[in-house]
């Protein structure tokens, strides 16, 4: 068995103080989320998602597509799709989301989600360190599953627009996890690759999952500030839990008020 993981970012990598803070208010969480699919199911899953996307968003494809892109290149980002208004108003969105969860589970796939709860802005870790910590933890989580299954896996990330130095640091960290760490990630066949999401239906779906899980995670982290986001957990929280990769969770790391990043420890789920 061989799996492929498709991962994208949710939340925001920068500091956070409060939702009403004039500067640091974007998101109290940051992480990577997406899907893990058996390699022999990837093509059919991409077709399944593509057809549902075209049906669900037919009006947007026709009227919100100024460049007249073909449907396979046209994206509707998860952050724009999963809004409070959309999930309450459009039953078709709720039903399509549930169908995708059920189909993912039926082919032996999983939702993957690893993230951090941020503390104070003044002691936030550098973005590169935070991203690297979350990425390595996600790889370790998938590796544990694959080793139990006597399987291997590869990771495809949505393309990062942060320059070659950023990419090299992340790849080097993953290579270390593969070959030099005490607990080597033996099931990972290559360091993560990057790809353009507008060319991959699977990465587009990973982005949808990030739009949804990012909101559920923010509400779980700061329910007093994100009370208007309860509908995301109410409508989709159980479905995400049912599809989660064992050991995964929506907010699984907690950063102390320190520059030091701790060893990841799994805790809460959806």
PDB file of C-alpha atoms in Angstrom:
ATOM      1  CA  UNK A   1       0.000   0.000   0.000  1.00  0.00           C
ATOM      2  CA  UNK A   2       1.158   3.490  -0.838  1.00  0.00           C
ATOM      3  CA  UNK A   3      -0.542   6.712   0.289  1.00  0.00           C
ATOM      4  CA  UNK A   4      -0.320  10.302  -0.868  1.00  0.00           C
ATOM      5  CA  UNK A   5      -0.964  13.181   1.542  1.00  0.00           C
ATOM      6  CA  UNK A   6      -2.192  16.528   0.207  1.00  0.00           C
ATOM      7  CA  UNK A   7      -1.688  19.330   2.724  1.00  0.00           C
ATOM      8  CA  UNK A   8      -2.313  23.058   2.909  1.00  0.00           C
ATOM      9  CA  UNK A   9      -2.204  25.730   5.628  1.00  0.00           C
ATOM     10  CA  UNK A  10      -5.062  26.774   7.866  1.00  0.00           C
ATOM     11  CA  UNK A  11      -5.298  29.712  10.244  1.00  0.00           C
ATOM     12  CA  UNK A  12      -2.441  32.195  10.100  1.00  0.00           C
ATOM     13  CA  UNK A  13       1.272  31.848  10.784  1.00  0.00           C
ATOM     14  CA  UNK A  14       1.697  35.286  12.367  1.00  0.00           C
ATOM     15  CA  UNK A  15       1.159  36.420  15.977  1.00  0.00           C
ATOM     16  CA  UNK A  16      -2.295  36.683  17.527  1.00  0.00           C
ATOM     17  CA  UNK A  17      -3.555  38.731  20.463  1.00  0.00           C
ATOM     18  CA  UNK A  18      -7.327  38.991  20.086  1.00  0.00           C
ATOM     19  CA  UNK A  19      -9.970  39.039  17.391  1.00  0.00           C
ATOM     20  CA  UNK A  20     -10.566  42.745  17.933  1.00  0.00           C
ATOM     21  CA  UNK A  21      -6.875  43.682  18.198  1.00  0.00           C
ATOM     22  CA  UNK A  22      -5.942  46.395  15.675  1.00  0.00           C
ATOM     23  CA  UNK A  23      -2.961  44.450  14.356  1.00  0.00           C
ATOM     24  CA  UNK A  24      -2.713  40.825  15.550  1.00  0.00           C
ATOM     25  CA  UNK A  25      -6.236  39.526  14.951  1.00  0.00           C
ATOM     26  CA  UNK A  26      -6.068  37.144  11.978  1.00  0.00           C
ATOM     27  CA  UNK A  27      -6.305  33.720  13.675  1.00  0.00           C
ATOM     28  CA  UNK A  28      -5.433  32.148  17.039  1.00  0.00           C
ATOM     29  CA  UNK A  29      -4.354  28.919  15.347  1.00  0.00           C
ATOM     30  CA  UNK A  30      -1.991  27.749  12.643  1.00  0.00           C
ATOM     31  CA  UNK A  31      -1.583  24.336  11.126  1.00  0.00           C
ATOM     32  CA  UNK A  32      -1.613  22.001   8.180  1.00  0.00           C
ATOM     33  CA  UNK A  33      -4.672  20.066   7.107  1.00  0.00           C
ATOM     34  CA  UNK A  34      -5.731  18.000   4.149  1.00  0.00           C
ATOM     35  CA  UNK A  35      -6.242  14.418   3.127  1.00  0.00           C
ATOM     36  CA  UNK A  36      -4.396  11.109   3.009  1.00  0.00           C
ATOM     37  CA  UNK A  37      -5.499   8.840   0.159  1.00  0.00           C
ATOM     38  CA  UNK A  38      -4.373   5.410  -1.083  1.00  0.00           C
ATOM     39  CA  UNK A  39      -2.415   6.062  -4.261  1.00  0.00           C
ATOM     40  CA  UNK A  40      -4.589   3.762  -6.365  1.00  0.00           C
ATOM     41  CA  UNK A  41      -7.648   5.860  -5.420  1.00  0.00           C
ATOM     42  CA  UNK A  42      -6.209   9.324  -6.127  1.00  0.00           C
ATOM     43  CA  UNK A  43      -7.331   9.662  -9.738  1.00  0.00           C
ATOM     44  CA  UNK A  44     -10.906   8.571  -9.058  1.00  0.00           C
ATOM     45  CA  UNK A  45     -11.139  10.795  -5.986  1.00  0.00           C
ATOM     46  CA  UNK A  46      -9.936  13.794  -8.005  1.00  0.00           C
ATOM     47  CA  UNK A  47     -12.633  13.091 -10.608  1.00  0.00           C
ATOM     48  CA  UNK A  48     -15.278  12.714  -7.894  1.00  0.00           C
ATOM     49  CA  UNK A  49     -14.307  16.043  -6.316  1.00  0.00           C
ATOM     50  CA  UNK A  50     -14.115  17.773  -9.696  1.00  0.00           C
ATOM     51  CA  UNK A  51     -17.646  16.730 -10.641  1.00  0.00           C
ATOM     52  CA  UNK A  52     -19.074  17.811  -7.292  1.00  0.00           C
ATOM     53  CA  UNK A  53     -17.215  21.133  -7.467  1.00  0.00           C
ATOM     54  CA  UNK A  54     -18.585  21.856 -10.927  1.00  0.00           C
ATOM     55  CA  UNK A  55     -22.126  21.010  -9.854  1.00  0.00           C
ATOM     56  CA  UNK A  56     -22.034  22.867  -6.543  1.00  0.00           C
ATOM     57  CA  UNK A  57     -20.378  25.989  -7.939  1.00  0.00           C
ATOM     58  CA  UNK A  58     -21.889  26.092 -11.413  1.00  0.00           C
ATOM     59  CA  UNK A  59     -23.172  29.649 -10.972  1.00  0.00           C
ATOM     60  CA  UNK A  60     -19.786  30.906  -9.702  1.00  0.00           C
ATOM     61  CA  UNK A  61     -17.977  29.180 -12.577  1.00  0.00           C
ATOM     62  CA  UNK A  62     -20.175  31.026 -15.013  1.00  0.00           C
ATOM     63  CA  UNK A  63     -20.416  34.410 -13.292  1.00  0.00           C
ATOM     64  CA  UNK A  64     -17.369  34.724 -11.047  1.00  0.00           C
ATOM     65  CA  UNK A  65     -14.720  33.609 -13.505  1.00  0.00           C
ATOM     66  CA  UNK A  66     -13.538  36.778 -15.315  1.00  0.00           C
ATOM     67  CA  UNK A  67     -10.626  35.006 -17.006  1.00  0.00           C
ATOM     68  CA  UNK A  68     -12.945  32.250 -18.278  1.00  0.00           C
ATOM     69  CA  UNK A  69     -10.705  29.570 -16.849  1.00  0.00           C
ATOM     70  CA  UNK A  70     -11.678  25.969 -17.533  1.00  0.00           C
ATOM     71  CA  UNK A  71     -13.291  24.338 -14.474  1.00  0.00           C
ATOM     72  CA  UNK A  72     -10.247  22.225 -13.626  1.00  0.00           C
ATOM     73  CA  UNK A  73      -8.074  25.371 -13.301  1.00  0.00           C
ATOM     74  CA  UNK A  74     -10.694  27.475 -11.533  1.00  0.00           C
ATOM     75  CA  UNK A  75     -10.506  27.542  -7.734  1.00  0.00           C
ATOM     76  CA  UNK A  76     -12.918  28.605  -5.044  1.00  0.00           C
ATOM     77  CA  UNK A  77     -10.821  28.904  -1.888  1.00  0.00           C
ATOM     78  CA  UNK A  78     -12.057  27.188   1.247  1.00  0.00           C
ATOM     79  CA  UNK A  79     -11.857  30.408   3.262  1.00  0.00           C
ATOM     80  CA  UNK A  80     -14.315  32.022   0.839  1.00  0.00           C
ATOM     81  CA  UNK A  81     -16.528  28.951   0.537  1.00  0.00           C
ATOM     82  CA  UNK A  82     -16.974  28.122   4.225  1.00  0.00           C
ATOM     83  CA  UNK A  83     -18.430  31.298   5.644  1.00  0.00           C
ATOM     84  CA  UNK A  84     -21.094  31.631   8.316  1.00  0.00           C
ATOM     85  CA  UNK A  85     -23.587  32.849   5.732  1.00  0.00           C
ATOM     86  CA  UNK A  86     -22.856  30.072   3.233  1.00  0.00           C
ATOM     87  CA  UNK A  87     -23.145  27.137   5.613  1.00  0.00           C
ATOM     88  CA  UNK A  88     -26.393  28.432   7.081  1.00  0.00           C
ATOM     89  CA  UNK A  89     -27.994  29.452   3.778  1.00  0.00           C
ATOM     90  CA  UNK A  90     -26.933  26.753   1.323  1.00  0.00           C
ATOM     91  CA  UNK A  91     -28.062  23.220   2.056  1.00  0.00           C
ATOM     92  CA  UNK A  92     -26.252  22.078  -1.080  1.00  0.00           C
ATOM     93  CA  UNK A  93     -22.918  23.119   0.458  1.00  0.00           C
ATOM     94  CA  UNK A  94     -23.619  21.170   3.645  1.00  0.00           C
ATOM     95  CA  UNK A  95     -24.711  18.084   1.696  1.00  0.00           C
ATOM     96  CA  UNK A  96     -21.757  18.204  -0.691  1.00  0.00           C
ATOM     97  CA  UNK A  97     -19.321  18.549   2.215  1.00  0.00           C
ATOM     98  CA  UNK A  98     -20.832  15.496   3.928  1.00  0.00           C
ATOM     99  CA  UNK A  99     -20.729  13.500   0.680  1.00  0.00           C
ATOM    100  CA  UNK A 100     -17.035  14.241   0.291  1.00  0.00           C
ATOM    101  CA  UNK A 101     -16.307  13.090   3.844  1.00  0.00           C
ATOM    102  CA  UNK A 102     -18.226   9.861   3.319  1.00  0.00           C
ATOM    103  CA  UNK A 103     -16.545   9.182  -0.009  1.00  0.00           C
ATOM    104  CA  UNK A 104     -13.099   9.827   1.427  1.00  0.00           C
ATOM    105  CA  UNK A 105     -13.720   7.271   4.189  1.00  0.00           C
ATOM    106  CA  UNK A 106     -15.203   4.754   1.743  1.00  0.00           C
ATOM    107  CA  UNK A 107     -11.965   4.599  -0.280  1.00  0.00           C
ATOM    108  CA  UNK A 108      -9.741   4.198   2.780  1.00  0.00           C
ATOM    109  CA  UNK A 109      -8.741   7.850   3.015  1.00  0.00           C
ATOM    110  CA  UNK A 110      -8.459  10.161   6.011  1.00  0.00           C
ATOM    111  CA  UNK A 111      -8.574  13.795   7.005  1.00  0.00           C
ATOM    112  CA  UNK A 112      -5.199  14.919   8.388  1.00  0.00           C
ATOM    113  CA  UNK A 113      -4.991  17.930  10.688  1.00  0.00           C
ATOM    114  CA  UNK A 114      -2.118  19.143  12.855  1.00  0.00           C
ATOM    115  CA  UNK A 115      -2.019  22.602  14.360  1.00  0.00           C
ATOM    116  CA  UNK A 116      -0.904  24.937  17.110  1.00  0.00           C
ATOM    117  CA  UNK A 117      -2.718  27.264  19.461  1.00  0.00           C
ATOM    118  CA  UNK A 118      -0.860  30.562  19.637  1.00  0.00           C
ATOM    119  CA  UNK A 119      -0.293  32.420  22.889  1.00  0.00           C
ATOM    120  CA  UNK A 120       1.151  35.955  22.991  1.00  0.00           C
ATOM    121  CA  UNK A 121       2.383  38.102  20.139  1.00  0.00           C
ATOM    122  CA  UNK A 122       5.584  39.187  21.885  1.00  0.00           C
ATOM    123  CA  UNK A 123       6.929  35.648  22.214  1.00  0.00           C
ATOM    124  CA  UNK A 124       5.636  34.129  18.989  1.00  0.00           C
ATOM    125  CA  UNK A 125       8.187  31.805  17.341  1.00  0.00           C
ATOM    126  CA  UNK A 126       9.625  32.739  13.941  1.00  0.00           C
ATOM    127  CA  UNK A 127       7.267  31.697  11.122  1.00  0.00           C
ATOM    128  CA  UNK A 128       9.818  29.317   9.617  1.00  0.00           C
ATOM    129  CA  UNK A 129      10.214  27.483  12.936  1.00  0.00           C
ATOM    130  CA  UNK A 130       6.472  27.279  13.453  1.00  0.00           C
ATOM    131  CA  UNK A 131       5.837  25.945   9.955  1.00  0.00           C
ATOM    132  CA  UNK A 132       8.653  23.418  10.290  1.00  0.00           C
ATOM    133  CA  UNK A 133       7.374  22.161  13.643  1.00  0.00           C
ATOM    134  CA  UNK A 134       3.863  21.628  12.301  1.00  0.00           C
ATOM    135  CA  UNK A 135       5.089  20.040   9.071  1.00  0.00           C
ATOM    136  CA  UNK A 136       7.366  17.553  10.826  1.00  0.00           C
ATOM    137  CA  UNK A 137       4.629  16.644  13.293  1.00  0.00           C
ATOM    138  CA  UNK A 138       2.205  16.021  10.426  1.00  0.00           C
ATOM    139  CA  UNK A 139       4.772  13.790   8.720  1.00  0.00           C
ATOM    140  CA  UNK A 140       5.420  11.868  11.942  1.00  0.00           C
ATOM    141  CA  UNK A 141       1.708  11.342  12.420  1.00  0.00           C
ATOM    142  CA  UNK A 142       1.254   9.968   8.894  1.00  0.00           C
ATOM    143  CA  UNK A 143       4.423   7.907   9.236  1.00  0.00           C
ATOM    144  CA  UNK A 144       3.093   6.203  12.374  1.00  0.00           C
ATOM    145  CA  UNK A 145      -0.075   5.214  10.557  1.00  0.00           C
ATOM    146  CA  UNK A 146       1.782   3.949   7.491  1.00  0.00           C
ATOM    147  CA  UNK A 147       4.274   1.921   9.508  1.00  0.00           C
ATOM    148  CA  UNK A 148       1.404   0.219  11.337  1.00  0.00           C
ATOM    149  CA  UNK A 149      -0.121  -0.512   7.914  1.00  0.00           C
ATOM    150  CA  UNK A 150       3.214  -1.653   6.403  1.00  0.00           C
ATOM    151  CA  UNK A 151       2.693   1.135   3.854  1.00  0.00           C
ATOM    152  CA  UNK A 152       4.682   4.011   2.402  1.00  0.00           C
ATOM    153  CA  UNK A 153       3.650   7.585   1.632  1.00  0.00           C
ATOM    154  CA  UNK A 154       4.541  10.804  -0.171  1.00  0.00           C
ATOM    155  CA  UNK A 155       3.508  14.370   0.681  1.00  0.00           C
ATOM    156  CA  UNK A 156       2.335  17.061  -1.717  1.00  0.00           C
ATOM    157  CA  UNK A 157       2.093  20.605  -0.332  1.00  0.00           C
ATOM    158  CA  UNK A 158       0.330  23.571  -1.836  1.00  0.00           C
ATOM    159  CA  UNK A 159       3.047  25.738  -3.366  1.00  0.00           C
ATOM    160  CA  UNK A 160       4.628  28.132  -0.866  1.00  0.00           C
ATOM    161  CA  UNK A 161       5.282  31.676  -2.067  1.00  0.00           C
ATOM    162  CA  UNK A 162       8.076  32.285   0.434  1.00  0.00           C
ATOM    163  CA  UNK A 163      11.178  31.843  -1.712  1.00  0.00           C
ATOM    164  CA  UNK A 164      13.770  29.140  -2.237  1.00  0.00           C
ATOM    165  CA  UNK A 165      15.473  29.579   1.154  1.00  0.00           C
ATOM    166  CA  UNK A 166      12.208  28.913   2.974  1.00  0.00           C
ATOM    167  CA  UNK A 167      11.575  25.797   0.862  1.00  0.00           C
ATOM    168  CA  UNK A 168      15.106  24.471   1.343  1.00  0.00           C
ATOM    169  CA  UNK A 169      14.855  24.794   5.135  1.00  0.00           C
ATOM    170  CA  UNK A 170      11.575  22.843   5.210  1.00  0.00           C
ATOM    171  CA  UNK A 171      12.869  20.118   2.895  1.00  0.00           C
ATOM    172  CA  UNK A 172      16.089  19.824   4.902  1.00  0.00           C
ATOM    173  CA  UNK A 173      14.124  19.448   8.139  1.00  0.00           C
ATOM    174  CA  UNK A 174      12.028  16.669   6.592  1.00  0.00           C
ATOM    175  CA  UNK A 175      15.144  14.953   5.259  1.00  0.00           C
ATOM    176  CA  UNK A 176      16.568  14.996   8.783  1.00  0.00           C
ATOM    177  CA  UNK A 177      13.342  13.449  10.060  1.00  0.00           C
ATOM    178  CA  UNK A 178      13.687  10.730   7.421  1.00  0.00           C
ATOM    179  CA  UNK A 179      17.317   9.786   7.931  1.00  0.00           C
ATOM    180  CA  UNK A 180      18.838  11.223  11.116  1.00  0.00           C
ATOM    181  CA  UNK A 181      16.166  11.583  13.802  1.00  0.00           C
ATOM    182  CA  UNK A 182      16.051   9.044  16.612  1.00  0.00           C
ATOM    183  CA  UNK A 183      12.559   8.062  15.495  1.00  0.00           C
ATOM    184  CA  UNK A 184      13.118   7.964  11.740  1.00  0.00           C
ATOM    185  CA  UNK A 185      10.178   8.447   9.373  1.00  0.00           C
ATOM    186  CA  UNK A 186      10.897   5.269   7.463  1.00  0.00           C
ATOM    187  CA  UNK A 187       7.614   5.165   5.551  1.00  0.00           C
ATOM    188  CA  UNK A 188       8.197   8.552   3.859  1.00  0.00           C
ATOM    189  CA  UNK A 189       9.685   7.857   0.430  1.00  0.00           C
ATOM    190  CA  UNK A 190      10.816  11.433  -0.395  1.00  0.00           C
ATOM    191  CA  UNK A 191      10.795  14.850   1.282  1.00  0.00           C
ATOM    192  CA  UNK A 192       7.586  16.813   0.570  1.00  0.00           C
ATOM    193  CA  UNK A 193       6.998  18.207  -2.905  1.00  0.00           C
ATOM    194  CA  UNK A 194       5.167  21.416  -3.812  1.00  0.00           C
ATOM    195  CA  UNK A 195       2.578  21.892  -6.532  1.00  0.00           C
ATOM    196  CA  UNK A 196       0.192  24.544  -7.849  1.00  0.00           C
ATOM    197  CA  UNK A 197      -3.252  23.984  -6.391  1.00  0.00           C
ATOM    198  CA  UNK A 198      -5.062  25.263  -9.495  1.00  0.00           C
ATOM    199  CA  UNK A 199      -3.703  22.226 -11.367  1.00  0.00           C
ATOM    200  CA  UNK A 200      -4.549  19.634  -8.706  1.00  0.00           C
ATOM    201  CA  UNK A 201      -8.114  18.864  -7.670  1.00  0.00           C
ATOM    202  CA  UNK A 202      -6.748  17.010  -4.648  1.00  0.00           C
ATOM    203  CA  UNK A 203      -4.939  20.112  -3.404  1.00  0.00           C
ATOM    204  CA  UNK A 204      -8.070  22.164  -4.007  1.00  0.00           C
ATOM    205  CA  UNK A 205      -9.969  19.798  -1.738  1.00  0.00           C
ATOM    206  CA  UNK A 206      -7.193  20.061   0.864  1.00  0.00           C
ATOM    207  CA  UNK A 207      -7.705  23.834   0.720  1.00  0.00           C
ATOM    208  CA  UNK A 208     -11.434  23.339   1.335  1.00  0.00           C
ATOM    209  CA  UNK A 209     -10.580  21.253   4.391  1.00  0.00           C
ATOM    210  CA  UNK A 210      -8.304  24.012   5.637  1.00  0.00           C
ATOM    211  CA  UNK A 211     -11.047  26.599   5.244  1.00  0.00           C
ATOM    212  CA  UNK A 212     -13.338  24.436   7.355  1.00  0.00           C
ATOM    213  CA  UNK A 213     -10.933  23.084   9.965  1.00  0.00           C
ATOM    214  CA  UNK A 214      -9.338  26.489  10.486  1.00  0.00           C
ATOM    215  CA  UNK A 215     -12.676  27.897  11.597  1.00  0.00           C
ATOM    216  CA  UNK A 216     -13.510  24.947  13.829  1.00  0.00           C
ATOM    217  CA  UNK A 217     -10.042  25.113  15.398  1.00  0.00           C
ATOM    218  CA  UNK A 218     -10.280  28.872  15.990  1.00  0.00           C
ATOM    219  CA  UNK A 219     -13.642  28.450  17.710  1.00  0.00           C
ATOM    220  CA  UNK A 220     -12.296  25.575  19.831  1.00  0.00           C
ATOM    221  CA  UNK A 221      -9.278  27.675  20.798  1.00  0.00           C
ATOM    222  CA  UNK A 222     -11.136  30.926  21.604  1.00  0.00           C
ATOM    223  CA  UNK A 223     -14.868  30.153  21.945  1.00  0.00           C
ATOM    224  CA  UNK A 224     -15.477  33.448  23.745  1.00  0.00           C
ATOM    225  CA  UNK A 225     -14.148  35.377  20.739  1.00  0.00           C
ATOM    226  CA  UNK A 226     -15.513  33.165  17.964  1.00  0.00           C
ATOM    227  CA  UNK A 227     -19.011  32.428  19.211  1.00  0.00           C
ATOM    228  CA  UNK A 228     -20.437  33.183  15.766  1.00  0.00           C
ATOM    229  CA  UNK A 229     -18.475  30.225  14.368  1.00  0.00           C
ATOM    230  CA  UNK A 230     -20.244  27.515  16.378  1.00  0.00           C
ATOM    231  CA  UNK A 231     -22.131  26.449  13.253  1.00  0.00           C
ATOM    232  CA  UNK A 232     -19.013  24.996  11.680  1.00  0.00           C
ATOM    233  CA  UNK A 233     -18.528  22.480  14.484  1.00  0.00           C
ATOM    234  CA  UNK A 234     -22.264  21.829  14.738  1.00  0.00           C
ATOM    235  CA  UNK A 235     -22.615  21.008  11.044  1.00  0.00           C
ATOM    236  CA  UNK A 236     -19.305  19.304  10.326  1.00  0.00           C
ATOM    237  CA  UNK A 237     -17.403  18.560  13.545  1.00  0.00           C
ATOM    238  CA  UNK A 238     -18.618  14.972  13.929  1.00  0.00           C
ATOM    239  CA  UNK A 239     -18.004  14.182  10.256  1.00  0.00           C
ATOM    240  CA  UNK A 240     -14.441  15.447  10.543  1.00  0.00           C
ATOM    241  CA  UNK A 241     -13.894  13.408  13.701  1.00  0.00           C
ATOM    242  CA  UNK A 242     -15.171  10.289  11.940  1.00  0.00           C
ATOM    243  CA  UNK A 243     -12.758  10.821   9.040  1.00  0.00           C
ATOM    244  CA  UNK A 244      -9.682  11.896  11.033  1.00  0.00           C
ATOM    245  CA  UNK A 245      -6.464   9.948  10.762  1.00  0.00           C
ATOM    246  CA  UNK A 246      -5.989   8.134  14.101  1.00  0.00           C
ATOM    247  CA  UNK A 247      -4.015  10.340  16.479  1.00  0.00           C
ATOM    248  CA  UNK A 248      -4.878  13.465  14.513  1.00  0.00           C
ATOM    249  CA  UNK A 249      -6.833  16.399  15.853  1.00  0.00           C
ATOM    250  CA  UNK A 250      -7.863  19.927  15.037  1.00  0.00           C
ATOM    251  CA  UNK A 251      -5.686  21.610  17.668  1.00  0.00           C
ATOM    252  CA  UNK A 252      -2.952  19.233  18.703  1.00  0.00           C
ATOM    253  CA  UNK A 253      -0.048  21.401  19.797  1.00  0.00           C
ATOM    254  CA  UNK A 254       0.182  24.202  22.329  1.00  0.00           C
ATOM    255  CA  UNK A 255       3.038  26.707  22.310  1.00  0.00           C
ATOM    256  CA  UNK A 256       4.155  28.097  25.672  1.00  0.00           C
ATOM    257  CA  UNK A 257       5.204  31.725  26.126  1.00  0.00           C
ATOM    258  CA  UNK A 258       8.696  30.952  24.915  1.00  0.00           C
ATOM    259  CA  UNK A 259      10.763  30.985  21.772  1.00  0.00           C
ATOM    260  CA  UNK A 260      11.440  27.283  22.306  1.00  0.00           C
ATOM    261  CA  UNK A 261       9.171  24.912  20.393  1.00  0.00           C
ATOM    262  CA  UNK A 262       8.246  21.793  22.390  1.00  0.00           C
ATOM    263  CA  UNK A 263       8.059  18.204  21.227  1.00  0.00           C
ATOM    264  CA  UNK A 264       4.592  17.808  19.772  1.00  0.00           C
ATOM    265  CA  UNK A 265       2.050  16.009  21.924  1.00  0.00           C
ATOM    266  CA  UNK A 266      -1.371  15.043  20.628  1.00  0.00           C
ATOM    267  CA  UNK A 267      -4.349  16.165  22.655  1.00  0.00           C
ATOM    268  CA  UNK A 268      -7.692  17.561  21.524  1.00  0.00           C
ATOM    269  CA  UNK A 269      -9.733  16.448  18.552  1.00  0.00           C
ATOM    270  CA  UNK A 270     -12.750  18.046  16.980  1.00  0.00           C
TER     271      UNK A 270
END
